Short mmCIF file of C-alpha atoms in Angstrom, two decimals:
data_model
loop_
_atom_site.label_atom_id
_atom_site.label_comp_id
_atom_site.label_asym_id
_atom_site.label_seq_id
_atom_site.Cartn_x
_atom_site.Cartn_y
_atom_site.Cartn_z
CA MET A 49 162.59 105.62 156.51
CA HIS A 50 161.85 103.19 153.14
CA LEU A 51 161.50 99.95 153.88
CA VAL A 52 162.78 97.50 151.49
CA LYS A 53 160.07 94.89 150.54
CA HIS A 54 160.79 91.39 149.51
CA ASP A 55 158.63 89.42 146.86
CA LEU A 56 158.53 85.95 149.04
CA LEU A 57 159.59 85.60 152.73
CA ILE A 58 159.04 81.79 154.58
CA THR A 59 159.94 81.12 157.81
CA ALA A 60 160.73 77.61 158.94
CA GLY A 61 160.92 75.71 162.06
CA ARG A 62 164.36 74.13 160.52
CA ILE A 63 166.52 75.43 157.69
CA GLU A 64 168.51 73.66 155.82
CA ASP A 65 171.64 74.10 153.39
CA PRO A 66 174.02 71.22 153.08
CA ALA A 67 175.97 73.23 150.77
CA ARG A 68 177.30 75.70 153.18
CA GLY A 69 177.12 73.27 156.45
CA LEU A 70 174.32 75.65 157.80
CA ARG A 71 170.98 74.48 159.62
CA GLY A 72 168.84 76.19 162.48
CA PRO A 73 165.50 77.90 162.52
CA GLY A 74 165.16 81.12 160.12
CA TYR A 75 164.22 82.79 157.35
CA VAL A 76 164.72 83.64 153.30
CA ALA A 77 163.61 85.91 151.78
CA THR A 78 163.56 86.81 147.67
CA THR A 79 163.01 88.98 144.96
CA GLY A 80 162.61 88.56 141.57
CA ASP A 81 164.00 84.55 140.68
CA ARG A 82 167.00 85.20 143.68
CA ILE A 83 167.78 83.93 147.00
CA VAL A 84 168.37 87.66 148.57
CA ILE A 85 168.51 86.95 151.98
CA ALA A 86 169.12 83.73 154.02
CA ALA A 87 168.98 84.00 157.79
CA ILE A 88 169.70 80.37 159.32
CA GLY A 89 170.01 80.12 163.53
CA SER A 90 168.53 81.14 166.81
CA LYS A 91 170.84 84.14 166.31
CA SER A 92 168.63 85.33 163.18
CA GLN A 93 168.19 88.90 162.59
CA ALA A 94 164.29 89.67 163.30
CA ALA A 95 162.27 89.00 159.34
CA PRO A 96 162.38 92.39 156.64
CA THR A 97 158.79 92.80 154.85
CA ALA A 98 157.84 91.24 152.30
CA ARG A 99 154.66 91.10 149.73
CA ARG A 100 154.29 87.89 150.96
CA ARG A 101 154.59 86.07 153.32
CA LEU A 102 154.67 81.52 154.39
CA ASP A 103 155.08 80.04 157.84
CA TYR A 104 155.79 76.97 158.91
CA PRO A 105 157.03 76.00 162.08
CA ASP A 106 156.91 72.41 161.52
CA GLY A 107 158.17 71.86 158.15
CA ILE A 108 162.12 71.83 157.22
CA LEU A 109 162.91 74.57 153.87
CA LEU A 110 165.70 73.35 151.78
CA PRO A 111 166.42 74.05 148.35
CA GLY A 112 164.35 73.18 145.26
CA LEU A 113 165.19 69.35 145.08
CA VAL A 114 166.91 67.57 142.15
CA ASP A 115 166.21 64.78 140.99
CA MET A 116 169.15 62.54 138.97
CA HIS A 117 167.34 59.87 137.47
CA ALA A 118 163.56 60.39 136.66
CA HIS A 119 161.46 60.70 133.34
CA PRO A 120 159.81 63.95 132.66
CA ALA A 121 159.15 63.81 129.01
CA ILE A 122 155.89 64.85 127.29
CA GLU A 123 155.59 62.18 124.47
CA ASP A 124 158.21 60.02 121.91
CA SER A 125 158.99 57.88 125.22
CA LYS A 126 157.34 55.71 126.50
CA TYR A 127 158.01 55.87 130.37
CA GLY A 128 157.88 59.76 129.93
CA ILE A 129 155.24 62.41 132.36
CA ASP A 130 155.05 66.02 131.92
CA PRO A 131 157.69 67.61 134.67
CA ASP A 132 155.24 69.98 135.29
CA VAL A 133 152.25 67.95 137.11
CA HIS A 134 154.30 64.79 138.51
CA PHE A 135 157.71 66.59 139.94
CA LEU A 136 157.56 70.66 140.07
CA PRO A 137 154.14 70.35 143.03
CA ARG A 138 156.24 67.65 144.99
CA GLY A 139 159.02 69.04 145.18
CA SER A 140 161.40 68.36 142.10
CA THR A 141 162.57 71.87 140.80
CA THR A 142 165.37 70.57 139.33
CA VAL A 143 165.14 66.38 136.93
CA MET A 144 167.23 64.83 134.75
CA SER A 145 166.17 63.07 132.13
CA GLN A 146 167.36 58.77 132.44
CA GLY A 147 167.50 58.69 127.88
CA ASP A 148 163.46 59.62 127.27
CA ALA A 149 165.47 60.73 123.93
CA GLY A 150 167.85 59.27 121.77
CA ALA A 151 169.89 61.91 118.94
CA ARG A 152 166.90 61.39 116.72
CA ASN A 153 164.44 62.68 118.75
CA TRP A 154 166.65 65.27 121.06
CA PRO A 155 165.72 68.36 119.30
CA ARG A 156 161.59 67.78 119.42
CA TYR A 157 162.86 67.13 123.07
CA ARG A 158 164.62 70.05 124.28
CA GLU A 159 161.94 72.09 122.32
CA GLN A 160 158.88 70.36 123.90
CA VAL A 161 159.98 70.24 127.25
CA ILE A 162 163.51 71.71 128.10
CA GLU A 163 162.55 74.79 126.67
CA ARG A 164 158.51 75.03 127.52
CA ALA A 165 158.47 73.54 131.07
CA ARG A 166 158.46 75.58 134.14
CA THR A 167 160.95 72.44 135.59
CA ARG A 168 164.82 72.73 135.19
CA VAL A 169 165.39 69.87 133.17
CA ARG A 170 168.16 68.11 132.17
CA MET A 171 169.14 65.17 129.53
CA ALA A 172 171.55 61.99 130.37
CA ILE A 173 170.66 60.79 126.58
CA ASN A 174 169.92 57.76 125.59
CA LEU A 175 172.59 55.63 122.86
CA SER A 176 169.48 54.64 121.35
CA ALA A 177 168.91 56.82 118.29
CA SER A 178 165.71 56.91 119.47
CA GLY A 179 165.66 57.03 122.92
CA GLU A 180 162.31 55.67 124.44
CA SER A 181 160.33 56.06 121.47
CA ASN A 182 160.59 52.32 120.92
CA PRO A 183 157.88 50.35 122.39
CA GLY A 184 160.08 47.28 122.29
CA PHE A 185 163.70 46.64 123.33
CA SER A 186 165.52 50.54 122.95
CA LEU A 187 168.39 48.70 122.28
CA GLY A 188 167.55 45.44 120.42
CA ASP A 189 169.06 46.73 117.39
CA LEU A 190 172.78 47.40 116.57
CA ALA A 191 172.33 50.15 114.60
CA GLU A 192 170.20 52.25 116.95
CA ALA A 193 173.31 52.72 118.84
CA ASP A 194 174.96 54.71 116.60
CA VAL A 195 177.72 56.47 118.18
CA ASP A 196 178.69 59.19 115.69
CA ALA A 197 174.91 60.50 116.00
CA CYS A 198 174.81 60.21 119.66
CA VAL A 199 178.20 62.46 120.02
CA ASN A 200 176.78 64.94 117.19
CA ALA A 201 173.94 65.39 119.39
CA ILE A 202 175.48 65.74 122.65
CA ARG A 203 177.46 68.11 120.99
CA ASP A 204 174.36 69.96 119.73
CA GLY A 205 172.69 70.34 122.88
CA GLY A 206 176.10 71.49 125.40
CA GLU A 207 175.42 72.11 129.00
CA LEU A 208 171.59 70.84 128.49
CA ILE A 209 172.54 67.85 128.13
CA TRP A 210 174.87 66.38 130.98
CA GLY A 211 175.66 62.92 129.95
CA ILE A 212 175.18 59.56 128.14
CA ALA A 213 172.41 56.67 129.80
CA ILE A 214 172.91 53.60 129.17
CA ASN A 215 171.42 49.95 130.17
CA VAL A 216 172.49 47.36 129.61
CA ALA A 217 169.64 45.07 131.40
CA LYS A 218 168.21 42.18 128.78
CA ALA A 219 165.19 43.96 129.13
CA VAL A 220 166.59 46.84 127.25
CA CYS A 221 169.04 44.84 124.84
CA GLY A 222 167.40 41.91 123.73
CA ASP A 223 169.85 39.67 121.95
CA THR A 224 171.92 41.73 121.12
CA ASP A 225 175.67 42.26 123.07
CA PRO A 226 175.38 43.92 126.17
CA ARG A 227 179.51 44.47 126.52
CA GLU A 228 179.30 46.16 122.82
CA MET A 229 176.61 48.44 124.47
CA LEU A 230 178.74 49.59 127.05
CA ARG A 231 181.69 49.80 124.72
CA ARG A 232 180.15 52.08 122.16
CA ALA A 233 178.85 54.15 125.38
CA ILE A 234 182.16 54.42 126.63
CA GLN A 235 183.20 55.78 122.97
CA ALA A 236 180.57 58.59 122.92
CA GLY A 237 181.54 59.57 126.86
CA GLU A 238 184.98 60.13 125.44
CA ALA A 239 184.72 61.94 122.73
CA THR A 240 182.31 64.18 124.45
CA ASP A 241 184.05 64.12 127.81
CA ARG A 242 181.25 63.11 129.47
CA PRO A 243 180.14 60.47 132.20
CA LEU A 244 178.02 57.63 131.90
CA LEU A 245 174.67 56.94 134.06
CA VAL A 246 174.42 53.02 133.95
CA GLY A 247 171.93 50.51 134.82
CA THR A 248 173.24 46.66 135.04
CA ARG A 249 172.73 43.80 133.64
CA HIS A 250 170.64 41.68 136.35
CA ALA A 251 171.99 38.51 134.64
CA ASP A 252 175.05 36.08 135.36
CA ASP A 253 176.00 37.14 132.32
CA PHE A 254 177.79 40.03 132.75
CA PRO A 255 178.45 40.63 135.98
CA LEU A 256 179.23 42.83 138.22
CA ASP A 257 182.27 43.47 138.76
CA GLU A 258 183.28 43.08 135.22
CA LEU A 259 180.86 45.91 133.89
CA LEU A 260 182.48 48.07 137.07
CA ASP A 261 186.12 47.47 135.59
CA GLN A 262 184.67 48.86 132.24
CA LEU A 263 183.46 52.55 134.58
CA ARG A 264 185.72 55.60 134.84
CA PRO A 265 185.22 57.77 137.13
CA GLY A 266 182.69 60.69 137.26
CA ASP A 267 180.40 57.51 135.74
CA VAL A 268 177.27 56.53 137.66
CA VAL A 269 175.82 53.33 138.75
CA THR A 270 171.98 53.65 138.76
CA TYR A 271 169.22 51.71 140.26
CA CYS A 272 171.93 50.91 142.94
CA LEU A 273 169.83 49.09 146.09
CA HIS A 274 167.56 46.82 143.89
CA GLY A 275 167.95 43.13 145.50
CA LEU A 276 168.50 40.89 141.76
CA VAL A 277 171.55 39.02 141.11
CA ASP A 278 174.13 42.17 140.29
CA ARG A 279 172.97 43.39 144.02
CA ILE A 280 175.49 45.68 144.91
CA ALA A 281 175.23 43.98 148.01
CA ARG A 282 175.30 40.66 149.64
CA ASP A 283 174.73 38.72 153.26
CA GLY A 284 175.40 42.11 154.70
CA ARG A 285 178.04 43.15 153.00
CA VAL A 286 179.07 45.46 150.24
CA LEU A 287 181.25 43.79 148.24
CA ASP A 288 184.07 44.47 147.40
CA CYS A 289 184.21 45.28 143.61
CA VAL A 290 181.83 48.02 144.57
CA TRP A 291 184.13 49.39 146.97
CA GLN A 292 186.87 49.50 145.18
CA ALA A 293 185.15 50.95 142.26
CA ARG A 294 183.56 53.87 144.46
CA ASP A 295 187.57 53.75 145.68
CA ARG A 296 188.06 54.70 141.60
CA GLY A 297 185.22 57.60 141.48
CA VAL A 298 182.73 55.84 140.40
CA LEU A 299 178.96 56.84 141.42
CA PHE A 300 176.21 55.26 142.58
CA ASP A 301 172.68 56.64 142.54
CA THR A 302 169.61 55.33 144.03
CA GLY A 303 167.18 55.55 141.09
CA HIS A 304 164.08 53.92 143.30
CA GLY A 305 160.94 53.07 140.38
CA MET A 306 159.47 50.08 140.08
CA GLY A 307 162.34 47.04 140.38
CA SER A 308 165.15 48.93 142.34
CA PHE A 309 164.66 49.46 145.78
CA ASP A 310 165.31 46.60 148.93
CA PHE A 311 164.94 47.31 151.98
CA ASP A 312 167.33 44.59 152.68
CA VAL A 313 170.49 45.92 150.44
CA ALA A 314 169.50 49.62 151.80
CA GLU A 315 170.11 48.48 155.60
CA THR A 316 173.40 46.90 154.91
CA VAL A 317 174.65 49.55 152.46
CA VAL A 318 173.76 52.60 155.55
CA LYS A 319 175.13 50.25 158.32
CA GLU A 320 178.26 49.40 155.84
CA GLY A 321 178.65 53.62 155.75
CA PHE A 322 178.41 53.08 151.53
CA LEU A 323 175.89 55.96 151.38
CA PRO A 324 174.25 56.47 147.68
CA ASP A 325 176.04 59.40 146.06
CA THR A 326 171.87 60.17 145.04
CA ILE A 327 168.88 59.38 145.74
CA SER A 328 166.85 59.18 142.92
CA THR A 329 163.13 58.41 141.84
CA ASP A 330 163.19 56.86 138.47
CA GLN A 331 159.70 57.81 138.66
CA TYR A 332 157.47 57.49 135.97
CA ARG A 333 154.40 56.36 133.97
CA ARG A 334 153.60 53.68 136.02
CA HIS A 335 153.42 55.12 139.04
CA VAL A 336 151.17 57.67 138.06
CA GLY A 337 148.44 57.80 140.54
CA SER A 338 150.42 54.89 143.18
CA ASN A 339 149.42 55.11 147.23
CA PRO A 340 151.18 56.32 148.10
CA GLN A 341 152.24 58.55 145.59
CA HIS A 342 155.54 57.79 144.37
CA ASP A 343 158.24 60.81 144.51
CA LEU A 344 161.24 62.34 145.33
CA PRO A 345 160.54 62.80 149.46
CA LEU A 346 159.06 59.47 150.03
CA THR A 347 161.85 57.93 148.49
CA VAL A 348 163.89 59.64 150.85
CA SER A 349 161.15 58.54 153.55
CA LYS A 350 162.25 55.49 152.80
CA LEU A 351 165.78 55.26 153.40
CA LEU A 352 165.33 57.47 156.55
CA ALA A 353 163.31 54.85 157.32
CA ALA A 354 166.37 51.78 156.07
CA GLY A 355 168.66 53.76 159.06
CA MET A 356 169.24 56.43 157.11
CA ARG A 357 170.23 60.07 158.63
CA GLU A 358 168.58 63.31 157.73
CA GLU A 359 171.88 65.07 157.38
CA ASP A 360 173.18 62.49 155.00
CA ALA A 361 169.61 62.45 153.46
CA TRP A 362 169.29 66.12 152.18
CA PRO A 363 172.47 67.20 150.88
CA ARG A 364 171.47 63.68 148.19
CA ILE A 365 169.04 65.53 146.84
CA THR A 366 170.35 69.53 146.82
CA SER A 367 173.54 70.40 146.72
CA ARG A 368 175.37 66.58 145.70
CA PRO A 369 172.98 66.30 142.45
CA ALA A 370 173.99 70.04 141.88
CA GLU A 371 176.94 70.03 142.19
CA LEU A 372 176.92 66.62 139.13
CA LEU A 373 174.82 68.19 137.35
CA HIS A 374 176.93 71.31 136.75
CA LEU A 375 174.98 73.45 138.29
CA ALA A 376 176.21 74.03 141.58
CA GLY A 377 176.05 77.41 143.10
CA GLU A 378 172.96 78.42 141.47
CA VAL A 379 170.98 75.10 142.82
CA GLY A 380 171.24 73.14 145.29
CA THR A 381 171.43 75.72 147.71
CA LEU A 382 170.57 78.88 149.67
CA ALA A 383 172.50 80.90 149.02
CA PRO A 384 171.88 84.68 148.48
CA GLY A 385 172.14 84.95 144.56
CA ALA A 386 171.02 81.74 144.09
CA CYS A 387 168.06 81.09 141.83
CA ALA A 388 165.15 81.16 144.13
CA ASP A 389 164.09 77.41 144.11
CA LEU A 390 162.76 76.38 147.73
CA VAL A 391 160.86 73.44 148.87
CA VAL A 392 159.44 73.48 152.33
CA LEU A 393 158.95 69.38 153.58
CA THR A 394 156.44 68.15 156.79
CA GLU A 395 156.58 64.94 158.09
CA ALA A 396 153.56 63.19 158.70
CA GLY A 397 152.14 62.61 161.86
CA ASN A 398 151.94 59.02 162.40
CA ASP A 399 154.18 55.96 161.84
CA VAL A 400 153.24 53.67 158.50
CA ALA A 401 154.19 51.13 156.81
CA LEU A 402 156.77 52.02 153.69
CA ARG A 403 157.11 48.95 151.73
CA ASP A 404 159.99 48.37 149.16
CA ILE A 405 159.29 46.95 145.44
CA SER A 406 159.01 43.44 146.84
CA GLY A 407 156.65 44.22 149.58
CA LYS A 408 158.86 43.83 152.55
CA GLU A 409 157.77 46.63 155.59
CA ARG A 410 159.17 48.82 157.54
CA PRO A 411 157.79 52.01 159.93
CA GLY A 412 158.53 54.98 159.13
CA ARG A 413 156.84 59.22 158.49
CA ILE A 414 156.49 60.59 154.84
CA TRP A 415 157.40 63.30 153.82
CA ARG A 416 155.59 65.27 151.57
CA ALA A 417 156.03 68.69 149.80
CA ALA A 418 153.51 71.36 151.55
CA ALA A 419 155.65 74.35 149.84
CA VAL A 420 157.50 74.88 146.36
CA VAL A 421 159.77 78.04 144.96
CA ARG A 422 160.66 77.80 141.32
CA GLY A 423 162.55 80.50 140.24
CA GLY A 424 160.95 83.04 142.80
CA GLU A 425 157.38 81.66 142.12
CA LEU A 426 155.51 80.14 143.89
CA VAL A 427 153.90 76.52 143.43
CA LYS A 428 150.97 74.25 144.13
CA PRO A 429 151.79 72.09 145.52
CA THR A 430 150.00 68.34 144.78
CA SER A 431 148.70 66.89 148.33
CA ARG A 432 148.88 62.98 148.52
#
């Protein structure tokens, strides 16, 4: 009798497939760039043969992680880092760029990053025509917010461009009118049927409630766990305008970065049951060489330390962002036929002090990528 040999077999003490609501011990087998078997649960049949087998009795096997807000870029972006060096080995097989390119440099970004990277990269194109190539204010000149150019770039990019990145903070807009910038972003979004990825003002001259009132169902507010003046939670409760925005279909993304994760806010939203729709890193150039290294597993570790349950965290880095990026069924799941993007996470054995951006500490354990598979091929993970 001829026994079929698969290319890769990974067994794990726990497998999580949030897209299908499955969890338990088992294995995943891949052939080529596809998942062919995902046997999950205590009654899983005996594992088949494969040319390569990896066993992680103490690990969690998940679909490849999806980072909804980061900065994968090779050049033309003051924030950009190589996705195949800084994201893929750490478990993020799919990454969306938050505005690293605009209409003017979109063609080069597509050629140099999206078409060449092993990592799957999608784009929230910057309203600024020059993206993040400008060393000063990206939207410091009204002429940069060229709606027609943005619309044409989106039509050129098709499915590779998910939506439009617009940050109305003074650090981005300088002295230009943030309301006008948001208006133009919405105009481009309406013309192309694309959502916005929105950074709020962080100042009293454009209050959070006023900004949220302008957003549409499907628009995403990022940096949602910062502790600045327009934070989403105050005095131990989530603001009414934030609940109302969610009720209208506005979404909320973590976007940790260098200034947007506050343990007090994170603990409040968890306690109140207002969980971010997606967990993302806003990982960029200043994070290179950080200790512990900033990445998506570390960001999840901090949210777990803030009280989020594991079963609530895993979909927010797999199936939910995959759905928002219109990639459901292809990524973010372990279903047979899906792309063989996989990650095995293991947990450090001892509690450490996890820090938010202001230095506040909470005890917790750090998750790390012990193995990463992209399109059926094993990626060497980067050790911390």
